[in-house]
Short mmCIF file of C-alpha atoms (C1' of nucleotides) in Angstrom, two decimals:
data_model
loop_
_atom_site.label_atom_id
_atom_site.label_comp_id
_atom_site.label_asym_id
_atom_site.label_seq_id
_atom_site.Cartn_x
_atom_site.Cartn_y
_atom_site.Cartn_z
CA MET H 1 146.07 144.84 -136.33
CA LEU H 2 142.34 144.11 -135.95
CA ASP H 3 143.14 140.39 -137.29
CA ASP H 4 143.42 139.17 -134.03
CA MET H 5 140.98 136.62 -134.19
CA ALA H 6 138.56 134.31 -136.57
CA ARG H 7 135.75 136.49 -136.65
CA PRO H 8 133.71 133.29 -138.53
CA ILE H 9 130.36 134.79 -138.78
CA PRO H 10 129.30 138.36 -138.25
CA GLU H 11 126.32 138.03 -136.49
CA THR H 12 127.04 140.91 -134.50
CA HIS H 13 123.40 142.13 -134.92
CA ALA H 14 122.21 139.09 -133.13
CA GLU H 15 124.25 139.35 -130.55
CA ILE H 16 123.55 143.26 -129.88
CA LEU H 17 120.10 142.25 -128.83
CA ALA H 18 121.13 139.37 -127.09
CA ALA H 19 123.60 141.57 -124.75
CA ALA H 20 121.06 144.36 -124.65
CA ALA H 21 118.33 142.13 -123.20
CA ARG H 22 120.73 141.07 -120.77
CA ARG H 23 121.52 144.44 -119.74
CA PHE H 24 117.95 145.79 -120.32
CA SER H 25 116.78 142.95 -117.94
CA VAL H 26 119.50 144.11 -115.27
CA THR H 27 119.95 147.82 -115.41
CA GLY H 28 116.34 148.61 -117.26
CA PHE H 29 116.46 150.85 -120.43
CA LYS H 30 117.34 154.08 -119.24
CA GLY H 31 120.01 152.43 -117.12
CA THR H 32 122.18 150.79 -119.80
CA SER H 33 123.98 152.76 -122.40
CA LEU H 34 124.92 152.19 -125.64
CA GLN H 35 128.80 151.87 -124.48
CA ASP H 36 126.97 149.37 -122.45
CA ILE H 37 125.41 146.86 -124.98
CA ALA H 38 129.08 147.82 -127.02
CA ARG H 39 131.48 146.60 -124.14
CA GLU H 40 129.22 143.41 -123.60
CA VAL H 41 129.59 142.55 -127.23
CA GLY H 42 132.81 143.37 -127.82
CA CYS H 43 132.34 146.02 -130.46
CA SER H 44 132.25 149.75 -130.79
CA LYS H 45 129.65 151.87 -129.67
CA ALA H 46 129.37 153.01 -133.66
CA ALA H 47 129.05 149.32 -134.51
CA VAL H 48 125.88 149.24 -132.38
CA LEU H 49 124.26 151.84 -134.29
CA TYR H 50 125.77 150.59 -137.52
CA HIS H 51 123.62 147.76 -137.34
CA PHE H 52 120.32 149.74 -135.45
CA ALA H 53 119.49 153.57 -135.91
CA ASN H 54 119.54 154.07 -132.39
CA LYS H 55 118.84 152.50 -128.79
CA GLU H 56 115.31 152.63 -128.98
CA ALA H 57 115.47 150.58 -132.26
CA ILE H 58 117.14 148.09 -130.21
CA LEU H 59 114.31 147.90 -127.82
CA THR H 60 111.67 148.18 -130.68
CA GLU H 61 113.41 144.75 -132.52
CA LEU H 62 113.43 142.96 -128.80
CA MET H 63 109.95 143.39 -127.98
CA ALA H 64 108.47 142.93 -131.66
CA PRO H 65 108.17 139.37 -131.26
CA ALA H 66 106.12 139.79 -127.89
CA ILE H 67 103.63 142.52 -128.74
CA SER H 68 102.70 140.77 -132.01
CA ALA H 69 101.76 138.04 -129.96
CA LEU H 70 99.90 140.05 -127.50
CA GLU H 71 98.00 141.17 -130.54
CA ALA H 72 97.23 137.50 -131.90
CA LEU H 73 95.73 136.73 -128.65
CA ASP H 74 94.08 139.97 -128.21
CA ALA H 75 92.39 139.28 -131.45
CA ARG H 76 91.47 135.70 -130.12
CA LEU H 77 89.67 136.97 -127.41
CA ALA H 78 87.67 139.87 -129.12
CA PRO H 79 84.72 137.79 -129.90
CA LEU H 80 84.75 136.31 -126.25
CA THR H 81 82.25 137.44 -123.29
CA GLY H 82 81.82 136.81 -119.52
CA ASP H 83 83.60 133.40 -118.18
CA ALA H 84 84.57 132.29 -121.77
CA ALA H 85 85.88 135.63 -121.93
CA ARG H 86 87.54 135.12 -118.39
CA SER H 87 88.86 131.76 -118.68
CA ALA H 88 90.73 131.93 -122.28
CA ALA H 89 92.42 135.21 -121.16
CA ILE H 90 93.51 133.85 -117.91
CA THR H 91 95.15 130.39 -119.88
CA ASP H 92 96.07 132.01 -123.02
CA PHE H 93 97.74 135.09 -121.18
CA VAL H 94 99.56 133.09 -118.83
CA GLU H 95 101.38 131.28 -121.72
CA LEU H 96 101.78 134.27 -123.06
CA ALA H 97 103.54 135.31 -120.57
CA VAL H 98 105.25 132.35 -119.78
CA ARG H 99 106.42 132.12 -122.81
CA PHE H 100 108.04 135.97 -123.16
CA ARG H 101 108.69 136.11 -120.01
CA ARG H 102 112.18 138.09 -120.68
CA GLU H 103 110.76 140.56 -122.97
CA ILE H 104 108.21 141.13 -120.26
CA SER H 105 111.25 141.23 -117.31
CA LEU H 106 112.52 143.90 -119.73
CA LEU H 107 109.36 146.01 -119.26
CA HIS H 108 108.63 145.32 -115.74
CA SER H 109 110.29 148.05 -114.67
CA GLU H 110 110.22 151.11 -116.30
CA LEU H 111 107.12 150.47 -117.63
CA PRO H 112 105.06 154.06 -117.09
CA GLU H 113 107.62 155.83 -118.90
CA LEU H 114 108.91 153.10 -121.56
CA LEU H 115 105.33 152.66 -122.79
CA GLN H 116 104.28 156.46 -123.51
CA GLN H 117 106.90 155.93 -126.49
CA PRO H 118 104.73 155.31 -129.60
CA ALA H 119 106.02 151.86 -130.61
CA PHE H 120 104.80 150.34 -127.51
CA GLU H 121 101.08 152.12 -127.91
CA PRO H 122 99.94 148.33 -128.85
CA ILE H 123 100.94 146.67 -125.52
CA GLN H 124 98.91 149.45 -123.58
CA ARG H 125 95.74 149.08 -125.44
CA ARG H 126 95.75 145.14 -125.70
CA THR H 127 96.90 145.14 -121.93
CA GLU H 128 93.74 146.89 -121.28
CA ARG H 129 91.17 144.89 -123.67
CA LEU H 130 93.05 141.81 -121.94
CA LEU H 131 91.86 143.22 -118.37
CA ASP H 132 89.04 143.60 -119.87
CA ALA H 133 88.14 140.17 -120.82
CA LEU H 134 89.72 138.99 -117.43
CA ALA H 135 87.13 141.28 -115.67
CA GLY H 136 84.85 138.96 -117.92
CA ARG H 137 83.71 142.36 -119.64
CA SER H 138 82.51 143.84 -116.22
CA GLU H 139 83.54 147.69 -115.88
CA GLN H 140 82.83 147.80 -112.56
CA PRO H 141 85.88 149.26 -110.89
CA ALA H 142 85.89 146.73 -107.95
CA ASP H 143 85.66 143.70 -110.82
CA ARG H 144 88.76 145.66 -112.43
CA ILE H 145 91.05 145.08 -108.51
CA ALA H 146 91.82 141.19 -108.88
CA PRO H 147 92.31 141.33 -112.84
CA LEU H 148 95.09 144.05 -112.58
CA MET H 149 96.35 141.98 -109.62
CA VAL H 150 96.69 138.96 -111.37
CA CYS H 151 98.50 140.70 -114.83
CA ALA H 152 101.06 142.09 -112.71
CA GLY H 153 101.39 139.21 -110.41
CA VAL H 154 101.85 137.40 -113.78
CA ALA H 155 104.22 139.28 -114.88
CA ALA H 156 106.33 139.75 -111.56
CA ALA H 157 106.10 135.81 -111.25
CA CYS H 158 107.68 135.56 -115.04
CA ALA H 159 110.49 137.76 -114.15
CA GLU H 160 111.11 136.22 -110.84
CA PHE H 161 110.93 132.65 -111.32
CA GLY H 162 112.59 132.63 -114.81
CA GLU H 163 114.31 129.68 -114.24
CA LEU H 164 111.69 127.19 -113.62
CA PRO H 165 110.67 125.12 -116.73
CA ASP H 166 107.52 126.29 -118.43
CA ASP H 167 105.50 123.14 -117.74
CA GLU H 168 105.70 123.96 -114.33
CA LEU H 169 105.53 127.85 -113.92
CA GLY H 170 102.17 127.73 -116.54
CA PRO H 171 99.90 125.55 -114.96
CA ALA H 172 100.75 126.91 -111.25
CA LEU H 173 100.24 131.00 -112.45
CA VAL H 174 97.11 129.53 -113.89
CA THR H 175 96.25 127.94 -110.56
CA VAL H 176 96.85 131.12 -108.81
CA ALA H 177 95.17 133.26 -111.46
CA THR H 178 91.82 131.26 -111.17
CA ARG H 179 92.07 131.58 -107.69
CA ALA H 180 92.58 135.21 -107.57
CA LEU H 181 89.72 136.05 -109.65
CA GLY H 182 87.13 134.28 -107.58
CA HIS H 183 84.15 131.32 -108.91
CA PRO H 184 83.51 132.23 -112.38
CA THR H 185 80.19 130.28 -111.17
CA PRO H 186 77.39 132.99 -112.15
CA MET A 1 115.97 191.77 -107.98
CA LEU A 2 114.64 188.35 -106.26
CA ASP A 3 111.94 190.88 -104.01
CA ASP A 4 109.57 189.89 -106.65
CA MET A 5 106.51 188.69 -104.53
CA ALA A 6 105.97 187.82 -100.99
CA ARG A 7 108.05 184.56 -99.94
CA PRO A 8 105.91 183.38 -96.74
CA ILE A 9 107.11 180.42 -95.69
CA PRO A 10 110.63 178.83 -96.76
CA GLU A 11 109.23 175.63 -96.68
CA THR A 12 110.99 174.87 -100.12
CA HIS A 13 112.23 171.25 -98.22
CA ALA A 14 108.73 169.66 -98.05
CA GLU A 15 108.15 171.20 -101.63
CA ILE A 16 111.11 169.70 -102.96
CA LEU A 17 109.96 166.20 -101.59
CA ALA A 18 106.51 166.50 -103.01
CA ALA A 19 107.37 167.72 -106.55
CA ALA A 20 110.39 165.04 -106.50
CA ALA A 21 107.31 162.75 -105.41
CA ARG A 22 105.39 163.42 -108.28
CA ARG A 23 107.75 163.50 -111.11
CA PHE A 24 109.52 159.88 -109.59
CA SER A 25 106.03 158.34 -110.40
CA VAL A 26 105.74 159.67 -113.55
CA THR A 27 109.11 159.74 -115.34
CA GLY A 28 111.07 157.29 -112.31
CA PHE A 29 113.96 158.14 -110.70
CA LYS A 30 116.90 158.15 -113.22
CA GLY A 31 114.37 159.41 -116.16
CA THR A 32 114.16 162.75 -113.40
CA SER A 33 116.73 165.29 -113.14
CA LEU A 34 117.22 167.65 -110.77
CA GLN A 35 116.76 170.60 -112.78
CA ASP A 36 112.78 168.90 -113.54
CA ILE A 37 112.51 168.79 -109.59
CA ALA A 38 113.53 172.36 -109.66
CA ARG A 39 111.78 173.72 -112.58
CA GLU A 40 108.51 172.21 -110.75
CA VAL A 41 109.01 173.59 -107.56
CA GLY A 42 110.31 177.09 -108.93
CA CYS A 43 113.70 177.19 -107.72
CA SER A 44 117.25 176.87 -108.82
CA LYS A 45 118.96 173.09 -109.16
CA ALA A 46 121.48 174.35 -106.58
CA ALA A 47 118.71 175.10 -104.15
CA VAL A 48 117.11 171.48 -104.28
CA LEU A 49 120.83 170.88 -104.05
CA TYR A 50 121.19 173.09 -100.80
CA HIS A 51 118.20 171.37 -98.88
CA PHE A 52 119.60 167.79 -100.15
CA ALA A 53 123.48 166.36 -100.31
CA ASN A 54 122.47 164.76 -103.69
CA LYS A 55 119.65 163.00 -105.67
CA GLU A 56 119.47 159.66 -103.94
CA ALA A 57 118.93 161.42 -100.69
CA ILE A 58 115.46 162.76 -101.57
CA LEU A 59 114.28 159.37 -102.39
CA THR A 60 116.13 158.24 -99.41
CA GLU A 61 114.07 160.41 -97.37
CA LEU A 62 110.86 160.28 -99.36
CA MET A 63 111.13 156.71 -99.00
CA ALA A 64 111.92 156.56 -94.95
CA PRO A 65 107.94 156.57 -93.45
CA ALA A 66 107.26 153.43 -95.85
CA ILE A 67 110.52 151.33 -94.92
CA SER A 68 110.24 151.96 -91.29
CA ALA A 69 106.36 150.78 -91.47
CA LEU A 70 107.56 147.39 -93.42
CA GLU A 71 110.18 146.98 -91.01
CA ALA A 72 107.82 147.51 -88.34
CA LEU A 73 105.52 144.99 -90.28
CA ASP A 74 108.49 142.67 -89.89
CA ALA A 75 108.76 142.38 -86.61
CA ARG A 76 105.34 141.76 -85.92
CA LEU A 77 105.09 139.03 -87.94
CA ALA A 78 108.30 137.52 -87.04
CA PRO A 79 107.40 135.00 -84.06
CA LEU A 80 104.31 133.94 -86.53
CA THR A 81 103.95 130.47 -87.92
CA GLY A 82 101.90 129.13 -90.60
CA ASP A 83 98.23 129.82 -91.23
CA ALA A 84 98.38 132.40 -88.52
CA ALA A 85 101.18 134.27 -90.43
CA ARG A 86 100.02 134.14 -93.05
CA SER A 87 96.40 135.75 -92.64
CA ALA A 88 98.61 138.15 -90.60
CA ALA A 89 100.57 138.82 -93.54
CA ILE A 90 97.76 139.15 -95.72
CA THR A 91 95.69 141.91 -93.25
CA ASP A 92 99.07 143.53 -92.77
CA PHE A 93 100.07 143.82 -95.46
CA VAL A 94 97.33 145.23 -97.36
CA GLU A 95 96.59 147.94 -94.98
CA LEU A 96 100.29 148.76 -95.02
CA ALA A 97 100.47 149.09 -98.85
CA VAL A 98 97.50 151.07 -99.13
CA ARG A 99 99.03 153.45 -96.81
CA PHE A 100 102.12 153.90 -98.48
CA ARG A 101 100.64 153.54 -101.65
CA ARG A 102 102.39 156.49 -103.59
CA GLU A 103 105.57 155.39 -101.99
CA ILE A 104 105.04 152.46 -104.00
CA SER A 105 104.17 153.27 -107.27
CA LEU A 106 107.58 155.24 -106.93
CA LEU A 107 109.31 152.35 -106.44
CA HIS A 108 106.97 150.01 -108.97
CA SER A 109 109.37 151.15 -111.89
CA GLU A 110 112.81 150.98 -111.68
CA LEU A 111 112.90 148.67 -108.44
CA PRO A 112 115.16 145.62 -109.97
CA GLU A 113 118.06 148.61 -110.00
CA LEU A 114 117.05 150.88 -106.95
CA LEU A 115 117.05 148.32 -105.08
CA GLN A 116 120.81 147.60 -105.40
CA GLN A 117 121.41 150.58 -103.43
CA PRO A 118 121.93 150.41 -99.65
CA ALA A 119 119.83 152.42 -98.63
CA PHE A 120 117.39 150.02 -99.90
CA GLU A 121 118.68 147.18 -98.46
CA PRO A 122 116.41 146.65 -95.85
CA ILE A 123 113.38 146.72 -98.32
CA GLN A 124 114.49 143.88 -99.93
CA ARG A 125 115.27 141.55 -96.69
CA ARG A 126 112.08 142.18 -95.43
CA THR A 127 110.46 142.32 -98.60
CA GLU A 128 111.75 138.20 -98.38
CA ARG A 129 110.15 137.38 -95.08
CA LEU A 130 106.73 139.03 -96.22
CA LEU A 131 107.06 136.42 -98.83
CA ASP A 132 108.02 133.41 -96.30
CA ALA A 133 105.09 134.70 -94.02
CA LEU A 134 102.50 134.99 -97.02
CA ALA A 135 103.66 131.07 -97.82
CA GLY A 136 103.26 130.36 -94.41
CA ARG A 137 106.69 129.73 -93.94
CA SER A 138 106.67 127.04 -96.79
CA GLU A 139 110.41 127.03 -98.86
CA GLN A 140 108.82 125.11 -101.75
CA PRO A 141 109.03 127.42 -104.75
CA ALA A 142 105.78 126.15 -105.95
CA ASP A 143 104.63 127.94 -102.54
CA ARG A 144 106.41 131.16 -103.38
CA ILE A 145 104.70 131.92 -106.81
CA ALA A 146 101.86 132.78 -105.08
CA PRO A 147 102.50 135.05 -102.31
CA LEU A 148 105.03 136.78 -104.64
CA MET A 149 101.92 137.33 -107.95
CA VAL A 150 99.94 138.86 -104.32
CA CYS A 151 102.72 141.02 -103.60
CA ALA A 152 103.35 142.42 -107.52
CA GLY A 153 99.52 142.62 -107.61
CA VAL A 154 98.67 144.36 -104.43
CA ALA A 155 101.55 146.85 -105.56
CA ALA A 156 100.15 147.66 -108.57
CA ALA A 157 96.81 147.54 -108.13
CA CYS A 158 97.88 150.12 -104.98
CA ALA A 159 99.96 152.23 -107.93
CA GLU A 160 96.65 152.20 -110.23
CA PHE A 161 93.69 152.79 -108.20
CA GLY A 162 95.38 155.26 -106.09
CA GLU A 163 92.15 157.31 -106.12
CA LEU A 164 90.33 154.87 -105.15
CA PRO A 165 89.38 155.49 -100.86
CA ASP A 166 90.86 153.55 -98.97
CA ASP A 167 87.99 151.74 -97.36
CA GLU A 168 87.42 150.55 -100.54
CA LEU A 169 90.34 149.54 -101.99
CA GLY A 170 92.05 147.69 -99.12
CA PRO A 171 89.22 145.17 -98.18
CA ALA A 172 89.30 144.73 -102.12
CA LEU A 173 92.79 143.23 -102.38
CA VAL A 174 92.51 141.53 -98.95
CA THR A 175 89.78 139.74 -100.49
CA VAL A 176 91.63 138.85 -103.62
CA ALA A 177 95.23 138.27 -101.74
CA THR A 178 93.24 135.43 -99.67
CA ARG A 179 91.83 134.12 -102.80
CA ALA A 180 94.83 134.13 -104.45
CA LEU A 181 96.70 132.40 -101.53
CA GLY A 182 94.45 129.53 -101.17
CA HIS A 183 92.13 128.08 -99.01
CA PRO A 184 93.34 129.41 -95.38
CA THR A 185 91.21 126.89 -93.54
CA PRO A 186 92.88 125.14 -90.87
"C1'" DT W 1 124.42 199.31 -87.42
"C1'" DC W 2 125.93 195.41 -88.00
"C1'" DA W 3 128.06 190.27 -88.03
"C1'" DG W 4 126.52 186.33 -89.16
"C1'" DG W 5 123.54 182.58 -90.43
"C1'" DT W 6 119.78 180.88 -93.70
"C1'" DG W 7 118.31 180.50 -98.60
"C1'" DC W 8 119.04 180.92 -102.83
"C1'" DT W 9 121.14 182.16 -107.18
"C1'" DG W 10 123.91 181.87 -111.75
"C1'" DA W 11 128.04 180.46 -113.55
"C1'" DC W 12 131.24 176.85 -113.48
"C1'" DC W 13 133.20 171.82 -113.51
"C1'" DG W 14 134.05 166.93 -115.49
"C1'" DA W 15 131.40 163.02 -116.83
"C1'" DT W 16 128.30 160.37 -119.96
"C1'" DC W 17 125.21 160.55 -122.82
"C1'" DG W 18 122.59 159.28 -128.09
"C1'" DG W 19 124.31 160.03 -132.12
"C1'" DT W 20 127.33 161.23 -136.80
"C1'" DC W 21 131.53 160.58 -139.43
"C1'" DA W 22 135.46 160.19 -142.05
"C1'" DG W 23 138.10 156.53 -143.17
"C1'" DA W 24 140.24 151.70 -142.69
"C1'" DT W 25 139.30 146.66 -143.49
"C1'" DC W 26 138.08 142.54 -145.52
"C1'" DG W 27 135.59 139.24 -148.85
"C1'" DT W 28 133.48 139.28 -153.33
"C1'" DG W 29 132.66 139.38 -158.28
"C1'" DC W 30 134.62 141.07 -162.50
"C1'" DG I 1 144.42 143.67 -160.16
"C1'" DC I 2 140.47 146.29 -158.56
"C1'" DA I 3 136.11 148.36 -157.54
"C1'" DC I 4 132.44 148.06 -154.38
"C1'" DG I 5 129.82 147.50 -150.78
"C1'" DA I 6 129.15 145.56 -145.89
"C1'" DT I 7 131.23 145.97 -141.31
"C1'" DC I 8 133.86 148.38 -138.03
"C1'" DT I 9 136.52 152.15 -135.73
"C1'" DG I 10 138.29 156.03 -133.40
"C1'" DA I 11 137.54 160.70 -133.13
"C1'" DC I 12 134.63 163.89 -132.36
"C1'" DC I 13 129.90 166.51 -131.86
"C1'" DG I 14 126.35 168.75 -128.83
"C1'" DA I 15 123.11 168.25 -124.89
"C1'" DT I 16 122.57 166.90 -120.66
"C1'" DC I 17 123.70 164.84 -116.41
"C1'" DG I 18 124.92 165.70 -111.04
"C1'" DG I 19 127.73 167.99 -108.56
"C1'" DT I 20 130.63 172.23 -106.57
"C1'" DC I 21 131.10 177.45 -105.84
"C1'" DA I 22 131.85 182.05 -104.54
"C1'" DG I 23 128.76 185.32 -103.52
"C1'" DC I 24 124.04 188.34 -102.95
"C1'" DA I 25 119.67 189.07 -100.51
"C1'" DC I 26 117.46 188.81 -96.49
"C1'" DC I 27 116.48 187.85 -91.18
"C1'" DT I 28 117.58 188.07 -86.68
"C1'" DG I 29 119.68 189.15 -82.12
"C1'" DA I 30 123.43 191.69 -79.85
#
DNA sequence: TCAGGTGCTGACCGATCGGTCAGATCGTGC
DNA sequence: GCACGATCTGACCGATCGGTCAGCACCTGA
């Protein structure tokens, strides 16, 4: 009764990931049910839970590449200070944001609660260190406003202008971010 | 059995609003149940629904002042063009964002789906017109990146640095926003 | 004294959630 | 032909969701 059509490749795992990414970015993580994902894939909810231990595991696997890229960026910035840290942080962060813009748009909503989950603790810690680099290692609250605005602005722009080609979106973001962070002179 | 303690003022309505604002900003709209709100207020879930028609009505009433302020800002910016529109948009939007930073932090998460609701359609329309003013009425996609980044950055900074005094947060935001939007030199 | 409105409660409703489970189907190696 | 693991299904579970409802306590004015 199930031999309705050819089932050439059982790459359901990847299909579930893709469908979940699509749904999460539209209706959010909490706003997307396993039923929704299963419907979009064209399988049963039980099939989704056959490929993934639970709902959170889908999100975790979806974000894994972006998280490890963020960790690599953090390691690269760690030894730098001052303007060197700032300029490297700008270009490298923008490059990362553009590359993983889909993942960013997933987390862009529901940030506060989702990041609470232990699986995403690396994101929170590395983001703080990225802000640190963007602030030129300054710890003055006033110096932290611009970096935060830059991070949020880049994330929002990546989510909003996701259809723009990388080599158009990236340089524009670098330009605005550099301007926003002000004269890197002294 | 209910005469347990003095019940001087039945201002439960306002208490529900305050509790909902606190919970929404932490766990989001969908992530907060009526039970959560009732527990924080110290009343029953039925009491919450006695004061508000439904869950969405709480959010709507919570956002009403901010929405009308945004509409007033839009009306003020409408006749302006070019750099006049841009500079007015910067200062007035920042002032509005600082004043309603709590409401902004509510909507900051779950934006994509929440704004879909008819009650918040004004927000979406006015925000687009605000971006229009910030872009100096340009419709080039590249000119729209910086304004979007500014809006998102201001919103994020308001949500993050909510404890800073207005007269410290506001000018800092104006400075960064002006820089990000580039030389407004006429 | 008592009628009536306000504020609120506990019990309950149907729907939906994430997740489990026994078993059906299918391809493959022996 | 057959055992077996991988894949997947429908039925089902308890929990929780937003929302409803009958009724109780309390206050106030007639």
